Amino acid sequence: MATAAVSLFCRQPLLLFFMFYASRMTVGVWGFCHIAHSTTERRFFRYSSVRFLNRFLFDNSEAMNDSEMDSIPTVLLPKDDFRTVHAAKILGLKNGDTIRAGIVSSEANDGLWTDEATIEWIPEGKVKKPEVLKNGNPPGSLSVQLKKLAPPDGASDQILVSLILALPRPLQLGRMLPMISQMGVDQLILTDAKKVPKEYFGSHLFRKPEKLQDLLIEGLCQAGDVRVPKVRVVRNLGRFLEQDLDMLFPPDEYARAIAHPRRLTDTREPLRLGQIEFPSISPPRIVLAVGPEGGWEEPLELDMFQRHGFQQCTLGKRILRSDCAVVSLLGLAHEVCYDRGHSKI
């Protein structure tokens, strides 16, 4: 017993060091992955070497037009901006290098993108050369010229899937939003449900909508897209289905599906997503309704959805968490829309 106690005591400093190191790494990864359009807050860049940034994205307010430069929009990023640090530490960019970039969508347009944006380093302080420093730090500010900006090709790359999601726990929602925008969603409806606690609507993501926007853009950086999902928060599901559903998702244009395991009173198996009936209109569009962790309320909510034309579908007998179910269903929905659209060509 004494030997074991001495052994544990001797290993305790190593254990404490590991716990401290792991906590620092965790803070660093999340600090580095956080998205912000324009902020003076310093990030914990030194703790992470990975940043999923397949397209540099900017807000409309960041792009400046210079009449002397043939009206090419230009973005000037400060030295400590996460995109500047990524360009230096991860990509090692040099003056004149080309990057993929874009301006995210807004209410006025569907966004703009280019694969031919060019960068230029602007040295600051004691740094004289416009090149990445030997330690990988940026030499100063980063200027990005957004050459050949164009809107996304809506005809060949439409987002045909929308999502009605019963509001998950705030922490879980923060993890899910980048996944949802990565997968591609046209409209995102965050709604209440019988099993959704009302206090979830007090989340900081709703008190500060820019935080919610940032998480969606984080997913777009990974996906290389510029089209931010249109988000709508619904506090009364029944009223939304009665008053707003047909306006947002006309029944002659959208297939409607509600994901839920087999009901206790059902005598036959629910449909799989590939068996859902679509309107004859092209391109095929679908709106998915995914419930909370405990599922939609039986029979009240399921019957309410079915009265509005939602077809019940399932992913099988396994009980999935909301984040797993959402990603799986969105992937299947995109595949079903693709197959149906190409089968009519």
Coordinates of C-alpha atoms in Angstrom, one line a residue:
M1 CA 0.0 0.0 0.0
A2 CA 2.8 2.4 0.9
T3 CA 4.7 1.6 -2.3
A4 CA 1.6 2.4 -4.3
A5 CA 1.1 5.7 -2.5
V6 CA 4.7 6.7 -3.1
S7 CA 4.4 5.8 -6.8
L8 CA 1.3 7.9 -7.2
F9 CA 2.9 10.8 -5.4
C10 CA 5.9 10.7 -7.7
R11 CA 3.7 10.6 -10.8
Q12 CA 1.5 13.5 -9.6
P13 CA 3.7 16.3 -11.1
L14 CA 3.7 14.6 -14.5
L15 CA -0.1 14.2 -14.3
L16 CA -0.6 17.8 -13.4
F17 CA 1.6 18.9 -16.2
F18 CA -0.3 16.8 -18.7
M19 CA -3.6 18.2 -17.5
F20 CA -2.3 21.8 -17.8
Y21 CA -0.9 21.2 -21.2
A22 CA -4.1 19.6 -22.5
S23 CA -6.2 22.5 -21.2
R24 CA -3.9 25.0 -23.0
M25 CA -4.1 23.0 -26.2
T26 CA -7.9 23.0 -25.9
V27 CA -8.1 26.7 -25.4
G28 CA -5.7 27.3 -28.3
V29 CA -7.6 25.2 -30.8
W30 CA -11.0 26.8 -30.0
G31 CA -9.4 30.3 -29.9
F32 CA -7.9 29.7 -33.3
C33 CA -11.0 28.3 -34.8
H34 CA -13.2 31.2 -33.7
I35 CA -14.4 33.3 -36.6
A36 CA -14.8 37.1 -36.4
H37 CA -15.1 39.6 -39.3
S38 CA -13.4 42.6 -37.7
T39 CA -12.2 42.5 -34.1
T40 CA -9.3 43.7 -32.0
E41 CA -9.5 40.7 -29.7
R42 CA -6.2 38.8 -29.8
R43 CA -6.3 35.0 -30.5
F44 CA -4.4 32.2 -29.0
F45 CA -2.7 31.4 -32.3
R46 CA 0.5 30.1 -30.8
Y47 CA -1.2 27.0 -29.4
S48 CA -2.6 25.7 -32.6
S49 CA -1.1 24.8 -36.0
V50 CA -4.4 23.8 -37.7
R51 CA -7.0 26.1 -39.2
F52 CA -9.7 24.9 -41.6
L53 CA -9.7 27.8 -44.0
N54 CA -10.3 26.6 -47.6
R55 CA -11.6 30.0 -48.6
F56 CA -10.8 33.4 -47.1
L57 CA -14.2 35.0 -46.3
F58 CA -14.9 38.6 -45.7
D59 CA -17.9 40.7 -44.8
N60 CA -19.2 43.4 -47.1
S61 CA -18.0 46.0 -44.6
E62 CA -14.4 44.9 -45.0
A63 CA -14.2 45.2 -48.7
M64 CA -13.0 48.6 -50.0
N65 CA -13.2 49.9 -53.6
D66 CA -10.3 52.0 -54.9
S67 CA -11.2 53.9 -58.1
E68 CA -7.5 54.0 -59.0
M69 CA -7.3 50.2 -59.0
D70 CA -10.1 49.7 -61.5
S71 CA -12.6 49.2 -58.8
I72 CA -11.1 45.9 -57.6
P73 CA -12.4 45.4 -54.0
T74 CA -9.5 45.3 -51.6
V75 CA -9.5 44.0 -48.0
L76 CA -6.8 45.1 -45.5
L77 CA -6.4 42.7 -42.6
P78 CA -4.6 43.7 -39.4
K79 CA -1.5 41.8 -38.3
D80 CA -3.3 39.8 -35.6
D81 CA -6.3 38.9 -37.6
F82 CA -6.8 35.1 -37.7
R83 CA -6.8 35.1 -41.5
T84 CA -3.5 37.1 -41.6
V85 CA -1.9 34.6 -39.2
H86 CA -3.2 31.7 -41.3
A87 CA -1.8 33.2 -44.4
A88 CA 1.6 33.4 -42.8
K89 CA 2.0 30.4 -40.4
I90 CA 0.0 27.8 -42.4
L91 CA 0.2 28.8 -46.0
G92 CA 3.5 30.8 -46.0
L93 CA 2.2 33.1 -48.7
K94 CA 4.4 35.5 -50.6
N95 CA 3.5 38.7 -52.4
G96 CA 1.5 38.0 -55.5
D97 CA 0.4 34.6 -54.4
T98 CA -3.2 33.6 -55.3
I99 CA -5.8 32.4 -52.8
R100 CA -9.5 31.5 -52.9
A101 CA -11.6 34.2 -51.3
G102 CA -15.1 35.5 -51.2
I103 CA -17.6 38.0 -49.7
V104 CA -20.3 36.3 -47.7
S105 CA -24.0 36.6 -48.7
S106 CA -26.3 39.2 -47.3
E107 CA -29.9 40.1 -47.6
A108 CA -29.0 42.0 -50.8
N109 CA -27.1 39.2 -52.6
D110 CA -26.0 35.6 -52.6
G111 CA -22.4 36.5 -52.0
L112 CA -19.4 36.7 -54.4
W113 CA -16.3 34.5 -54.7
T114 CA -13.1 34.2 -56.7
D115 CA -10.3 31.7 -57.0
E116 CA -7.9 34.4 -58.2
A117 CA -7.5 36.8 -55.3
T118 CA -3.9 38.0 -54.8
I119 CA -2.2 39.0 -51.5
E120 CA 0.4 41.6 -50.6
W121 CA 2.3 41.9 -47.3
I122 CA 2.6 45.4 -45.8
P123 CA 5.5 45.5 -43.3
E124 CA 5.0 47.3 -40.0
G125 CA 7.3 48.5 -37.2
K126 CA 10.9 47.4 -37.5
V127 CA 10.1 44.8 -40.2
K128 CA 11.3 46.1 -43.6
K129 CA 10.8 43.1 -45.9
P130 CA 7.3 42.2 -47.2
E131 CA 7.7 38.5 -46.4
V132 CA 6.8 36.0 -43.6
L133 CA 9.2 36.1 -40.7
K134 CA 11.5 33.2 -40.0
N135 CA 9.4 32.2 -37.0
G136 CA 6.3 32.1 -39.2
N137 CA 4.7 35.3 -37.9
P138 CA 3.3 37.8 -40.4
P139 CA 5.5 40.8 -41.1
G140 CA 2.5 43.2 -40.8
S141 CA -0.9 43.8 -42.3
L142 CA -2.2 41.7 -45.2
S143 CA -3.8 43.3 -48.3
V144 CA -6.1 41.0 -50.4
Q145 CA -7.2 42.1 -53.8
L146 CA -10.4 40.3 -54.7
K147 CA -9.9 40.0 -58.5
K148 CA -12.5 38.5 -60.8
L149 CA -15.3 38.3 -58.1
A150 CA -18.4 36.6 -59.4
P151 CA -21.6 35.3 -57.9
P152 CA -21.9 31.5 -57.3
D153 CA -23.2 29.6 -60.2
G154 CA -26.8 29.2 -59.0
A155 CA -27.9 27.0 -61.9
S156 CA -25.3 24.2 -61.3
D157 CA -24.7 24.6 -57.6
Q158 CA -28.1 25.3 -56.0
I159 CA -28.7 24.6 -52.3
L160 CA -31.9 22.6 -52.4
V161 CA -32.1 21.5 -48.8
S162 CA -33.6 23.4 -45.9
L163 CA -33.8 22.4 -42.2
I164 CA -36.3 22.8 -39.4
L165 CA -34.4 22.0 -36.2
A166 CA -35.9 21.7 -32.7
L167 CA -33.6 23.9 -30.7
P168 CA -30.8 21.9 -29.1
R169 CA -28.8 22.8 -26.0
P170 CA -26.8 26.0 -26.5
L171 CA -23.4 24.3 -26.3
Q172 CA -24.6 21.6 -28.7
L173 CA -26.0 24.3 -31.1
G174 CA -22.7 26.0 -31.1
R175 CA -21.1 22.7 -32.3
M176 CA -23.8 22.0 -34.8
L177 CA -24.0 25.4 -36.6
P178 CA -20.6 25.0 -38.4
M179 CA -21.6 21.4 -39.4
I180 CA -24.9 22.6 -40.8
S181 CA -23.4 25.4 -43.0
Q182 CA -20.6 23.0 -44.1
M183 CA -23.2 20.5 -45.4
G184 CA -25.1 23.3 -47.2
V185 CA -28.5 24.6 -46.1
D186 CA -30.7 27.2 -47.8
Q187 CA -32.9 28.1 -44.8
L188 CA -32.5 27.1 -41.2
I189 CA -35.5 27.3 -38.9
L190 CA -34.6 27.0 -35.2
T191 CA -37.9 26.2 -33.4
D192 CA -39.3 25.3 -30.1
A193 CA -40.9 21.9 -29.4
K194 CA -42.6 20.2 -26.5
K195 CA -39.3 18.8 -25.2
V196 CA -37.3 22.0 -25.7
P197 CA -36.8 23.9 -22.5
K198 CA -37.8 27.6 -22.9
E199 CA -34.5 28.7 -21.3
Y200 CA -32.6 27.5 -24.4
F201 CA -33.9 30.7 -26.2
G202 CA -31.9 32.7 -23.7
S203 CA -28.6 31.5 -25.2
H204 CA -25.9 34.1 -25.9
L205 CA -26.2 33.1 -29.6
F206 CA -29.6 34.8 -29.7
R207 CA -28.6 37.7 -27.6
K208 CA -25.6 38.3 -29.9
P209 CA -26.6 37.3 -33.4
E210 CA -23.2 38.1 -34.7
K211 CA -21.9 35.1 -32.7
L212 CA -24.3 32.8 -34.5
Q213 CA -23.3 34.3 -37.8
D214 CA -19.7 33.7 -37.0
L215 CA -20.3 30.0 -36.4
L216 CA -22.1 29.6 -39.7
I217 CA -19.2 31.3 -41.5
E218 CA -16.7 29.0 -39.8
G219 CA -18.4 26.1 -41.6
L220 CA -18.4 28.0 -44.9
C221 CA -14.6 28.6 -44.6
Q222 CA -14.2 24.9 -44.5
A223 CA -16.7 24.2 -47.3
G224 CA -15.4 27.0 -49.5
D225 CA -18.8 28.5 -49.9
V226 CA -20.1 32.0 -49.4
R227 CA -23.8 31.5 -49.0
V228 CA -24.8 31.8 -45.3
P229 CA -27.9 29.9 -44.3
K230 CA -30.9 32.2 -43.8
V231 CA -31.8 31.7 -40.1
R232 CA -35.2 32.2 -38.5
V233 CA -36.0 31.6 -34.8
V234 CA -39.5 30.3 -34.1
R235 CA -40.9 30.3 -30.6
N236 CA -44.3 28.8 -31.5
L237 CA -44.1 25.8 -33.7
G238 CA -47.8 25.5 -34.2
R239 CA -48.2 29.1 -35.3
F240 CA -45.2 28.7 -37.7
L241 CA -46.7 25.7 -39.4
E242 CA -50.1 27.4 -39.7
Q243 CA -49.0 30.8 -40.9
D244 CA -45.5 30.7 -42.3
L245 CA -44.7 27.2 -43.6
D246 CA -46.5 27.5 -47.0
M247 CA -44.9 30.9 -47.7
L248 CA -41.4 29.7 -47.0
F249 CA -41.7 26.2 -48.4
P250 CA -44.6 26.0 -50.9
P251 CA -46.0 22.5 -51.0
D252 CA -45.8 22.4 -54.8
E253 CA -42.1 23.1 -54.7
Y254 CA -40.8 21.3 -51.6
A255 CA -40.9 17.7 -50.4
R256 CA -41.5 17.8 -46.7
A257 CA -40.0 15.1 -44.4
I258 CA -40.0 14.7 -40.6
A259 CA -37.3 12.5 -39.1
H260 CA -38.6 10.3 -36.3
P261 CA -38.2 6.6 -35.2
R262 CA -41.1 4.3 -35.7
R263 CA -44.1 5.3 -33.7
L264 CA -45.4 3.0 -31.1
T265 CA -48.8 2.8 -32.8
D266 CA -47.4 2.3 -36.3
T267 CA -48.2 -1.0 -38.0
R268 CA -45.7 -0.5 -40.8
E269 CA -42.1 0.7 -41.1
P270 CA -41.5 4.5 -41.7
L271 CA -40.1 5.5 -45.1
R272 CA -36.4 5.9 -45.8
L273 CA -35.4 9.4 -47.1
G274 CA -34.9 8.0 -50.6
Q275 CA -38.6 6.9 -50.6
I276 CA -40.0 10.4 -49.9
E277 CA -42.3 11.7 -52.6
F278 CA -41.3 14.9 -54.3
P279 CA -43.3 17.4 -56.3
S280 CA -42.9 17.1 -60.0
I281 CA -41.3 20.5 -60.3
S282 CA -37.5 20.8 -61.1
P283 CA -35.1 21.2 -59.4
P284 CA -36.2 18.9 -56.5
R285 CA -36.2 20.7 -53.1
I286 CA -36.8 19.3 -49.6
V287 CA -37.3 20.7 -46.1
L288 CA -36.3 18.4 -43.2
A289 CA -37.7 18.6 -39.7
V290 CA -35.4 17.1 -37.0
G291 CA -36.6 16.9 -33.4
P292 CA -34.9 17.4 -30.0
E293 CA -32.8 14.8 -28.2
G294 CA -36.0 13.1 -26.9
G295 CA -37.7 13.2 -30.3
W296 CA -40.9 14.9 -31.4
E297 CA -43.9 14.5 -29.0
E298 CA -46.1 11.6 -29.8
P299 CA -48.7 11.9 -31.1
L300 CA -49.3 15.7 -30.9
E301 CA -46.4 17.0 -32.8
L302 CA -46.1 14.2 -35.3
D303 CA -49.8 14.5 -36.2
M304 CA -49.4 18.3 -36.5
F305 CA -46.5 17.9 -39.0
Q306 CA -48.3 15.2 -40.9
R307 CA -51.4 17.4 -41.3
H308 CA -49.1 19.9 -43.1
G309 CA -47.8 17.3 -45.6
F310 CA -44.7 16.0 -43.8
Q311 CA -43.8 12.4 -44.6
Q312 CA -42.3 10.5 -41.7
C313 CA -38.9 9.0 -42.4
T314 CA -36.2 7.3 -40.3
L315 CA -32.5 6.5 -40.3
G316 CA -33.1 3.1 -38.8
K317 CA -33.5 1.6 -35.4
R318 CA -30.5 3.3 -33.8
I319 CA -31.2 6.2 -31.5
L320 CA -28.9 9.1 -32.6
R321 CA -27.9 12.3 -31.0
S322 CA -29.2 15.5 -32.8
D323 CA -25.9 16.4 -34.2
C324 CA -25.3 13.0 -35.7
A325 CA -28.8 12.8 -37.0
V326 CA -28.7 16.2 -38.6
V327 CA -25.4 15.6 -40.5
S328 CA -26.5 12.2 -41.7
L329 CA -29.9 13.5 -42.9
L330 CA -28.5 16.5 -44.7
G331 CA -26.0 14.3 -46.5
L332 CA -28.7 11.9 -47.6
A333 CA -31.0 14.8 -48.6
H334 CA -28.4 16.4 -50.8
E335 CA -27.8 13.0 -52.4
V336 CA -31.5 12.3 -53.0
C337 CA -32.0 15.8 -54.5
Y338 CA -29.0 15.2 -56.8
D339 CA -30.2 11.8 -57.9
R340 CA -33.7 13.0 -58.6
G341 CA -32.5 16.1 -60.4
H342 CA -30.2 14.1 -62.7
S343 CA -32.7 11.3 -63.4
K344 CA -35.0 13.9 -65.1
I345 CA -32.3 15.1 -67.4

